[in-house]
Amino acid sequence: MKDPRIGTLAKNLINYSVKLQKGEKILIENFGLQRELVNALVNEAYAAGGYPFVLLKDHQVDRALLMGAKEEQYKMMGEFEANVMKQMDAYIGLRAGDNINEQSDVPSEKMAIHGQTVGKVHRNIRVPKTKWVVLRYPTNSMAQLAKMSTEAFEDFYFEVCNLDYGKMSAAMDNLVELMDKTDKVRLTGPGTDLTFSIKDIKAIKCAGELNIPDGEVYTAPVKDSINGVISYNTPSPYQGFTFENVKLTFKDGKIVEAVANDTERINKIFDTDEGARYVGEFAIGVNPYILHPMQDILFDEKIDGSFHFTPGQCYDDAFNGNHSDIHWDLVNIQRPEYGGGEIHFDDVLIRKDGRFVLPELENLNPENLK
């Protein structure tokens, strides 16, 4: 029997997230072959008067391609995918898989070839030029990472993904306004004391239009303004390896020291290019249903009471001039059970131990978003 929650999700993605209009073309790209949701998206796209196109991919096949990747070959792949993406008005990226470490043994130089070719299609075309949304789909492996039964995880997934994002969007307005007026930010907590400026860099709210699940407000630090130390307290899969106990030291915006459970590997990532040691995003997470990390960044970066501080490429709509082939959302949770922490804007405390303390921001506390 079809799960009616899938139909609700498909309607929300087509009509709310990408707002597909009559005559518009949409690319539905699916890693993992989740037929039921793909079919529902196709039907909803037709119902909206759009033209759906579907591209099916598989993580194991992708690994096989990467292991023998040649730069000339991937340039051709990039050109092929760029030609398709340029013709699209909207994009839905559906990700699912059975093994988050599928690419863990792919050499870093092969991953770099992918990032510099196919990856640029998304950075240079999909993100700035289409209406897009990216989401995961529940699998047994995701339930295992979340330490939940399959049925319980599916209930959690649809609760998170089908919440009232319109209500969340309205609640974010005061935080956006405050961030747009802020110069100095200070983040403190166990192993963390970091300062930087966000002056004159626009704050952007994310409430179900770019990611599902969603729930963050992001901006970017002034590129050379970051000084201090930050310790991340959530595991972070990146390029097929799960990093833990990541600690970064900054001087005048640049990562001058990086340590983790594999210090050599993490420094290779930060040596990808010049921009990889600078930061392209600072964001505050507020999704009331996402409380604990599950090694999936689309969920983890939205955790209630969290922030993420992202080495690499900045976004065009919160532009700080940093360019890189990487964009790595590393997450810190500041709720008491994770050690607590504070966020100050211009020396004023705005969030303590994961809860907003200013009256105008209290609508973003979890009990007011459910």
PDB file of C-alpha atoms in Angstrom, residues 223-370:
ATOM      1  CA  LYS A 223      36.640  36.520   4.896  1.00  0.00           C
ATOM      2  CA  ASP A 224      39.661  37.723   6.900  1.00  0.00           C
ATOM      3  CA  SER A 225      37.837  38.507  10.167  1.00  0.00           C
ATOM      4  CA  ILE A 226      37.881  35.084  11.876  1.00  0.00           C
ATOM      5  CA  ASN A 227      40.155  34.550  14.873  1.00  0.00           C
ATOM      6  CA  GLY A 228      40.206  31.916  17.586  1.00  0.00           C
ATOM      7  CA  VAL A 229      39.425  28.234  18.006  1.00  0.00           C
ATOM      8  CA  ILE A 230      36.371  26.116  17.245  1.00  0.00           C
ATOM      9  CA  SER A 231      35.717  22.505  18.272  1.00  0.00           C
ATOM     10  CA  TYR A 232      32.952  20.594  16.501  1.00  0.00           C
ATOM     11  CA  ASN A 233      31.052  18.025  18.565  1.00  0.00           C
ATOM     12  CA  THR A 234      29.240  16.042  15.867  1.00  0.00           C
ATOM     13  CA  PRO A 235      30.632  13.338  13.531  1.00  0.00           C
ATOM     14  CA  SER A 236      30.882  14.599   9.948  1.00  0.00           C
ATOM     15  CA  PRO A 237      31.037  12.287   6.897  1.00  0.00           C
ATOM     16  CA  TYR A 238      32.922  13.953   4.052  1.00  0.00           C
ATOM     17  CA  GLN A 239      34.346  12.414   0.895  1.00  0.00           C
ATOM     18  CA  GLY A 240      33.531   8.926   2.168  1.00  0.00           C
ATOM     19  CA  PHE A 241      35.168   9.221   5.613  1.00  0.00           C
ATOM     20  CA  THR A 242      33.557  10.133   8.943  1.00  0.00           C
ATOM     21  CA  PHE A 243      35.548  12.811  10.759  1.00  0.00           C
ATOM     22  CA  GLU A 244      35.271  13.260  14.524  1.00  0.00           C
ATOM     23  CA  ASN A 245      36.757  15.613  17.133  1.00  0.00           C
ATOM     24  CA  VAL A 246      37.500  18.255  14.519  1.00  0.00           C
ATOM     25  CA  LYS A 247      39.267  21.304  15.966  1.00  0.00           C
ATOM     26  CA  LEU A 248      40.224  24.299  13.821  1.00  0.00           C
ATOM     27  CA  THR A 249      42.375  27.288  14.732  1.00  0.00           C
ATOM     28  CA  PHE A 250      41.916  30.499  12.734  1.00  0.00           C
ATOM     29  CA  LYS A 251      44.104  33.545  12.260  1.00  0.00           C
ATOM     30  CA  ASP A 252      42.824  36.442  10.157  1.00  0.00           C
ATOM     31  CA  GLY A 253      40.267  34.189   8.501  1.00  0.00           C
ATOM     32  CA  LYS A 254      42.532  31.291   7.604  1.00  0.00           C
ATOM     33  CA  ILE A 255      42.648  27.798   9.110  1.00  0.00           C
ATOM     34  CA  VAL A 256      46.229  27.661  10.411  1.00  0.00           C
ATOM     35  CA  GLU A 257      45.800  24.393  12.310  1.00  0.00           C
ATOM     36  CA  ALA A 258      43.369  21.490  11.817  1.00  0.00           C
ATOM     37  CA  VAL A 259      43.246  18.319  13.898  1.00  0.00           C
ATOM     38  CA  ALA A 260      40.777  15.422  13.890  1.00  0.00           C
ATOM     39  CA  ASN A 261      40.620  11.636  14.192  1.00  0.00           C
ATOM     40  CA  ASP A 262      42.570  11.625  10.907  1.00  0.00           C
ATOM     41  CA  THR A 263      44.618  14.805  10.927  1.00  0.00           C
ATOM     42  CA  GLU A 264      46.519  13.982   7.743  1.00  0.00           C
ATOM     43  CA  ARG A 265      43.316  13.335   5.781  1.00  0.00           C
ATOM     44  CA  ILE A 266      41.577  16.494   6.986  1.00  0.00           C
ATOM     45  CA  ASN A 267      44.550  18.668   6.069  1.00  0.00           C
ATOM     46  CA  LYS A 268      44.565  17.186   2.563  1.00  0.00           C
ATOM     47  CA  ILE A 269      40.967  18.372   2.205  1.00  0.00           C
ATOM     48  CA  PHE A 270      41.884  21.856   3.416  1.00  0.00           C
ATOM     49  CA  ASP A 271      44.770  21.891   0.932  1.00  0.00           C
ATOM     50  CA  THR A 272      42.386  21.284  -2.005  1.00  0.00           C
ATOM     51  CA  ASP A 273      42.764  24.928  -3.016  1.00  0.00           C
ATOM     52  CA  GLU A 274      43.392  28.336  -1.437  1.00  0.00           C
ATOM     53  CA  GLY A 275      39.751  28.903  -0.508  1.00  0.00           C
ATOM     54  CA  ALA A 276      39.433  25.601   1.355  1.00  0.00           C
ATOM     55  CA  ARG A 277      41.167  27.101   4.407  1.00  0.00           C
ATOM     56  CA  TYR A 278      38.740  30.024   4.549  1.00  0.00           C
ATOM     57  CA  VAL A 279      35.063  29.963   5.537  1.00  0.00           C
ATOM     58  CA  GLY A 280      32.079  30.453   3.249  1.00  0.00           C
ATOM     59  CA  GLU A 281      29.101  30.099   5.607  1.00  0.00           C
ATOM     60  CA  PHE A 282      27.923  30.670   9.169  1.00  0.00           C
ATOM     61  CA  ALA A 283      24.448  29.333   9.957  1.00  0.00           C
ATOM     62  CA  ILE A 284      22.139  28.803  12.930  1.00  0.00           C
ATOM     63  CA  GLY A 285      20.013  25.623  13.063  1.00  0.00           C
ATOM     64  CA  VAL A 286      16.448  25.642  14.429  1.00  0.00           C
ATOM     65  CA  ASN A 287      14.525  22.525  13.332  1.00  0.00           C
ATOM     66  CA  PRO A 288      12.539  21.485  16.437  1.00  0.00           C
ATOM     67  CA  TYR A 289      12.299  17.801  15.498  1.00  0.00           C
ATOM     68  CA  ILE A 290      16.000  17.203  14.778  1.00  0.00           C
ATOM     69  CA  LEU A 291      17.811  16.832  18.091  1.00  0.00           C
ATOM     70  CA  HIS A 292      20.762  14.497  17.580  1.00  0.00           C
ATOM     71  CA  PRO A 293      23.352  13.933  14.837  1.00  0.00           C
ATOM     72  CA  MET A 294      22.852  11.048  12.449  1.00  0.00           C
ATOM     73  CA  GLN A 295      25.846  11.567  10.142  1.00  0.00           C
ATOM     74  CA  ASP A 296      23.708  13.067   7.402  1.00  0.00           C
ATOM     75  CA  ILE A 297      24.429  16.735   6.858  1.00  0.00           C
ATOM     76  CA  LEU A 298      20.989  17.619   5.483  1.00  0.00           C
ATOM     77  CA  PHE A 299      19.641  16.663   8.915  1.00  0.00           C
ATOM     78  CA  ASP A 300      22.595  17.504  11.145  1.00  0.00           C
ATOM     79  CA  GLU A 301      23.032  21.111   9.985  1.00  0.00           C
ATOM     80  CA  LYS A 302      19.406  21.846  10.991  1.00  0.00           C
ATOM     81  CA  ILE A 303      19.677  20.419  14.553  1.00  0.00           C
ATOM     82  CA  ASP A 304      17.820  22.477  17.141  1.00  0.00           C
ATOM     83  CA  GLY A 305      20.301  24.539  19.155  1.00  0.00           C
ATOM     84  CA  SER A 306      23.153  24.080  16.682  1.00  0.00           C
ATOM     85  CA  PHE A 307      25.268  26.198  14.396  1.00  0.00           C
ATOM     86  CA  HIS A 308      27.513  25.253  11.496  1.00  0.00           C
ATOM     87  CA  PHE A 309      30.672  26.991  10.387  1.00  0.00           C
ATOM     88  CA  THR A 310      31.632  25.962   6.880  1.00  0.00           C
ATOM     89  CA  PRO A 311      35.085  25.932   5.296  1.00  0.00           C
ATOM     90  CA  GLY A 312      35.040  26.479   1.550  1.00  0.00           C
ATOM     91  CA  GLN A 313      32.789  28.018  -1.073  1.00  0.00           C
ATOM     92  CA  CYS A 314      30.400  30.801  -0.104  1.00  0.00           C
ATOM     93  CA  TYR A 315      26.918  31.272  -1.557  1.00  0.00           C
ATOM     94  CA  ASP A 316      26.213  34.000  -4.099  1.00  0.00           C
ATOM     95  CA  ASP A 317      23.380  35.439  -1.988  1.00  0.00           C
ATOM     96  CA  ALA A 318      25.615  35.683   1.115  1.00  0.00           C
ATOM     97  CA  PHE A 319      28.821  36.502  -0.712  1.00  0.00           C
ATOM     98  CA  ASN A 320      32.116  37.040   1.091  1.00  0.00           C
ATOM     99  CA  GLY A 321      34.435  36.508  -1.895  1.00  0.00           C
ATOM    100  CA  ASN A 322      35.620  33.007  -0.994  1.00  0.00           C
ATOM    101  CA  HIS A 323      35.869  30.439  -3.777  1.00  0.00           C
ATOM    102  CA  SER A 324      36.693  26.759  -3.372  1.00  0.00           C
ATOM    103  CA  ASP A 325      35.881  23.327  -4.727  1.00  0.00           C
ATOM    104  CA  ILE A 326      34.813  22.281  -1.228  1.00  0.00           C
ATOM    105  CA  HIS A 327      31.886  23.346   0.960  1.00  0.00           C
ATOM    106  CA  TRP A 328      31.959  21.409   4.226  1.00  0.00           C
ATOM    107  CA  ASP A 329      29.206  22.027   6.777  1.00  0.00           C
ATOM    108  CA  LEU A 330      30.736  21.182  10.158  1.00  0.00           C
ATOM    109  CA  VAL A 331      28.274  21.273  13.066  1.00  0.00           C
ATOM    110  CA  ASN A 332      28.416  22.253  16.727  1.00  0.00           C
ATOM    111  CA  ILE A 333      25.423  21.599  19.034  1.00  0.00           C
ATOM    112  CA  GLN A 334      25.101  24.007  21.976  1.00  0.00           C
ATOM    113  CA  ARG A 335      22.275  22.419  23.975  1.00  0.00           C
ATOM    114  CA  PRO A 336      23.249  21.480  27.585  1.00  0.00           C
ATOM    115  CA  GLU A 337      23.527  17.730  26.921  1.00  0.00           C
ATOM    116  CA  TYR A 338      26.232  18.546  24.335  1.00  0.00           C
ATOM    117  CA  GLY A 339      28.172  20.867  26.616  1.00  0.00           C
ATOM    118  CA  GLY A 340      26.255  24.110  26.144  1.00  0.00           C
ATOM    119  CA  GLY A 341      27.491  27.313  24.594  1.00  0.00           C
ATOM    120  CA  GLU A 342      26.612  30.886  23.753  1.00  0.00           C
ATOM    121  CA  ILE A 343      26.178  33.119  20.710  1.00  0.00           C
ATOM    122  CA  HIS A 344      26.728  36.866  21.081  1.00  0.00           C
ATOM    123  CA  PHE A 345      25.890  39.499  18.454  1.00  0.00           C
ATOM    124  CA  ASP A 346      27.721  42.796  19.048  1.00  0.00           C
ATOM    125  CA  ASP A 347      28.365  41.745  22.662  1.00  0.00           C
ATOM    126  CA  VAL A 348      24.666  40.966  23.304  1.00  0.00           C
ATOM    127  CA  LEU A 349      23.748  37.371  24.250  1.00  0.00           C
ATOM    128  CA  ILE A 350      21.179  36.099  21.735  1.00  0.00           C
ATOM    129  CA  ARG A 351      21.266  32.337  22.394  1.00  0.00           C
ATOM    130  CA  LYS A 352      22.387  30.385  25.460  1.00  0.00           C
ATOM    131  CA  ASP A 353      22.644  26.589  25.625  1.00  0.00           C
ATOM    132  CA  GLY A 354      20.682  26.319  22.381  1.00  0.00           C
ATOM    133  CA  ARG A 355      17.748  28.546  23.381  1.00  0.00           C
ATOM    134  CA  PHE A 356      17.099  32.047  22.093  1.00  0.00           C
ATOM    135  CA  VAL A 357      16.937  34.518  24.983  1.00  0.00           C
ATOM    136  CA  LEU A 358      15.873  37.730  23.213  1.00  0.00           C
ATOM    137  CA  PRO A 359      12.054  38.154  23.300  1.00  0.00           C
ATOM    138  CA  GLU A 360      11.878  38.895  19.569  1.00  0.00           C
ATOM    139  CA  LEU A 361      13.594  35.572  18.807  1.00  0.00           C
ATOM    140  CA  GLU A 362      11.673  33.287  21.166  1.00  0.00           C
ATOM    141  CA  ASN A 363       9.350  32.157  18.342  1.00  0.00           C
ATOM    142  CA  LEU A 364      12.319  30.134  17.068  1.00  0.00           C
ATOM    143  CA  ASN A 365      12.529  28.034  20.215  1.00  0.00           C
ATOM    144  CA  PRO A 366      11.314  24.474  19.542  1.00  0.00           C
ATOM    145  CA  GLU A 367       7.996  24.572  21.399  1.00  0.00           C
ATOM    146  CA  ASN A 368       6.914  27.499  19.210  1.00  0.00           C
ATOM    147  CA  LEU A 369       7.750  25.839  15.889  1.00  0.00           C
ATOM    148  CA  LYS A 370       6.013  22.492  16.334  1.00  0.00           C
TER     149      LYS A 370
END
